[in-house]
CSV table of C-alpha atoms in Angstrom, one decimal:
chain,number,residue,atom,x,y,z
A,1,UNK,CA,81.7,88.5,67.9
A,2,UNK,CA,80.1,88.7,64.4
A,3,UNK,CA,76.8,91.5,64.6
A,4,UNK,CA,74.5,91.5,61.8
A,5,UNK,CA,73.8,94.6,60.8
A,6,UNK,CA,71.2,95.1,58.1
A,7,UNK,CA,69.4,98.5,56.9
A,8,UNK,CA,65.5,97.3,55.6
A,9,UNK,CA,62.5,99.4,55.4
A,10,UNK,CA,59.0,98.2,57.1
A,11,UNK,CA,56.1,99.9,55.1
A,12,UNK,CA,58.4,102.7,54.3
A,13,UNK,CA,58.2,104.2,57.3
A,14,UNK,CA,60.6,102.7,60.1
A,15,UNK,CA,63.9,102.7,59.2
A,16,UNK,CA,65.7,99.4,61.1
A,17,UNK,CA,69.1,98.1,62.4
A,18,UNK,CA,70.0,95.1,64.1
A,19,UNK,CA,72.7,95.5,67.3
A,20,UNK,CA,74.1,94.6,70.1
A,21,UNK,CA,73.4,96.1,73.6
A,22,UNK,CA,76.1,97.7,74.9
A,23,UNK,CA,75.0,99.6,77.9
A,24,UNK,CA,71.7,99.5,80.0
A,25,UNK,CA,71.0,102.6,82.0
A,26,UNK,CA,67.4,103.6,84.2
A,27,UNK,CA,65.3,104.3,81.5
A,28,UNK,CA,68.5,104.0,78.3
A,29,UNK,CA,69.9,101.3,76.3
A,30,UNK,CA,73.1,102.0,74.2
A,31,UNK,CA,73.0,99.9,71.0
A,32,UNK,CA,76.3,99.1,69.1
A,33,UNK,CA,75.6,98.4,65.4
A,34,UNK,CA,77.7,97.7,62.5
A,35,UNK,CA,76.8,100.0,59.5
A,36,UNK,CA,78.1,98.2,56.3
A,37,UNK,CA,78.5,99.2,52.4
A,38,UNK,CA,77.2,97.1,49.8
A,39,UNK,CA,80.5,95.9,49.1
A,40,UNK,CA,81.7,95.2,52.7
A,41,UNK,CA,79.0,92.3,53.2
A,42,UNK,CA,81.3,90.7,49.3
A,43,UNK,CA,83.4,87.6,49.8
A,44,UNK,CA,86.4,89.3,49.0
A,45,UNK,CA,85.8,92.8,51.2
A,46,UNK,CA,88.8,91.9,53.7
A,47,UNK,CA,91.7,92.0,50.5
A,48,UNK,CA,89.5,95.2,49.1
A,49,UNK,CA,90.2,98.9,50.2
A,50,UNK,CA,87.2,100.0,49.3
A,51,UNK,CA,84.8,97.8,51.4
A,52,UNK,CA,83.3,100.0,54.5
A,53,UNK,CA,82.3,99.4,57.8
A,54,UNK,CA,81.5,101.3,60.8
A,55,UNK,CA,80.5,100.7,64.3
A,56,UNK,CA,78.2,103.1,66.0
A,57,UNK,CA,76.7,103.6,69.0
A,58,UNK,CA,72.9,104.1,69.2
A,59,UNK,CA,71.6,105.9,72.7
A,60,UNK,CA,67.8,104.3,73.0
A,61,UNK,CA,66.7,107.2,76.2
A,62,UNK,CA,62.9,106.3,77.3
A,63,UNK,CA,62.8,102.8,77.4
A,64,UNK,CA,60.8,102.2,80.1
A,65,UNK,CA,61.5,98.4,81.1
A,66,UNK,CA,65.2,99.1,80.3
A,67,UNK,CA,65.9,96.7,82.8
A,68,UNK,CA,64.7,93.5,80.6
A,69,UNK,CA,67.4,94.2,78.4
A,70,UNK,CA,71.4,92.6,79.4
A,71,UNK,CA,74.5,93.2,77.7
A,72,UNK,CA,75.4,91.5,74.9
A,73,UNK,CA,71.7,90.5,73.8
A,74,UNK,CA,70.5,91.2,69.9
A,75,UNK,CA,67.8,93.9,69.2
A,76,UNK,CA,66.8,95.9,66.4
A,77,UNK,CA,66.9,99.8,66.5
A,78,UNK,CA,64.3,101.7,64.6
A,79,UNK,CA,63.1,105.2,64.2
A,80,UNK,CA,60.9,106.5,61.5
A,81,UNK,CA,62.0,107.7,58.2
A,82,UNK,CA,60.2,111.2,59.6
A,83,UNK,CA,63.1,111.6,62.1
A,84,UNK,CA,65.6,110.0,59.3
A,85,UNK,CA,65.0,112.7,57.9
A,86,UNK,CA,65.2,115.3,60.4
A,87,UNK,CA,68.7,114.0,61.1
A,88,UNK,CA,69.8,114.2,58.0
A,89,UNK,CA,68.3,117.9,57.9
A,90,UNK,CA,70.3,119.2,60.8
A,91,UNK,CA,73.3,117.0,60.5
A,92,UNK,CA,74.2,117.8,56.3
A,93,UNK,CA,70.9,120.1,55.2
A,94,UNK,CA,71.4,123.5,56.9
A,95,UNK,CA,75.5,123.3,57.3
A,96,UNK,CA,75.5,122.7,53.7
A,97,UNK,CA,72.9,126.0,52.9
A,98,UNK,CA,74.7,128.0,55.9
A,99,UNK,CA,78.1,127.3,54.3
A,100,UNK,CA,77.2,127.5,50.5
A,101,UNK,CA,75.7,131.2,51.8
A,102,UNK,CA,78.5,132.3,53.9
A,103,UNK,CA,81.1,131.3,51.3
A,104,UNK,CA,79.0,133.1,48.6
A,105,UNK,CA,78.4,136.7,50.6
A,106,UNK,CA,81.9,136.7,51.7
A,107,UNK,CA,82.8,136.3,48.0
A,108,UNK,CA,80.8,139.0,46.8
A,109,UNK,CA,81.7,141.3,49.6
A,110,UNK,CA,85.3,140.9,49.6
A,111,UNK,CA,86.4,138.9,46.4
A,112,UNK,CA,88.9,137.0,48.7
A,113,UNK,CA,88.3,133.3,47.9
A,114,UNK,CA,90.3,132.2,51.2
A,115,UNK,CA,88.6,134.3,53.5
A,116,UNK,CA,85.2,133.6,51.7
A,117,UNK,CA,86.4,129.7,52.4
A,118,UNK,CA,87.9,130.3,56.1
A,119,UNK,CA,84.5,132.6,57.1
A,120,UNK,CA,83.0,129.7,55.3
A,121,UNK,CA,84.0,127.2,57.7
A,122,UNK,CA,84.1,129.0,60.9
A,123,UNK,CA,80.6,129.7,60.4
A,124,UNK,CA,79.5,126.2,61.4
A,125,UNK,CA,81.1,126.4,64.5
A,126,UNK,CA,78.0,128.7,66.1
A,127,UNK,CA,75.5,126.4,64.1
A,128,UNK,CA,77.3,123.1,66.2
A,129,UNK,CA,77.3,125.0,69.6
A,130,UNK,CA,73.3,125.9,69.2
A,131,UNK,CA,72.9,122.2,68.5
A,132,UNK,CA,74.8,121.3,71.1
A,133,UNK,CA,73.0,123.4,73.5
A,134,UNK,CA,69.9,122.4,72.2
A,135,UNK,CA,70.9,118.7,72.6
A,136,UNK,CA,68.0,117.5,75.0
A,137,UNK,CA,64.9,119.3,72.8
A,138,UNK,CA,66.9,117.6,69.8
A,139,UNK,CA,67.1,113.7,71.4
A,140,UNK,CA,63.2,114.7,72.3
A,141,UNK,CA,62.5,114.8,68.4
A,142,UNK,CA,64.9,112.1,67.0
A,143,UNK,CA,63.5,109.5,68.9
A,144,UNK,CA,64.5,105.8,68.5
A,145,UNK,CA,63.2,102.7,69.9
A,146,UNK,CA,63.8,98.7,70.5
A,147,UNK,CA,61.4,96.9,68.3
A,148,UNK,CA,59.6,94.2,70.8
A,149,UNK,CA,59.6,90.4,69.2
């Protein structure tokens, strides 16, 4: 089953993917897309190692006539470049800065560059916990929705 996965920008603002329903719930849908390099959409990509694809599952929660939706139908995913960004933010921003800082005080405090590397590391494991606890105020502010035809 071929899926279609493109990445386009409408106004600049929504940031779009086209998928395949996996999974409808009450008020859910769980979208699988296909996210693709450049080079994996090439003629050649299949004898190349460095074409790249993944599949991902997209969890849609609030959709409130989940129930038009069937398995296997094509939709397209969106969610604004505002809450692109916030993802981007919590997922790579602040475990980057919280690492880079750890790594650095540890280094000046001790001079032990495998300790400063180790602390370095084991400091993101509280940082993922809080998120993970946090989970359901997170999904309320990285909202995604089904774009209606």
């Amino acid at each position: 089953e071929a899926i279609s996965a493109d990445l386009s920008y409408r106004n600049m603002r929504d940031v779009r993917h086209r998928g395949v329903v996996d999974e409808v719930g009450e008020q859910y849908v769980k979208v699988r897309i296909v996210q693709t390099s450049a080079c994996a959409s090439c003629k050649i990509a299949n004898h190349c190692t460095t074409s790249e694809m993944k599949v991902k599952t997209i969890d849609v929660y609030g959709v409130e006539n989940a129930s038009d939706y069937v398995k296997g139908q094509e939709v397209v995913v969106c969610a604004s470049m505002d809450v692109a960004r916030r993802a981007l933010l919590f997922g790579f921003g602040i475990p980057l800065v919280l690492l880079v800082a750890v790594v650095a005080l540890m280094l000046c405090f001790t001079g032990n560059e495998g300790l400063s590397a180790l602390t370095g590391l084991l400091s993101l494991v509280p940082y993922y916990i809080i998120l993970y606890v946090f989970r359901s105020k997170l999904q309320k502010k990285l909202r995604f929705w089904i774009e209606n035809k």
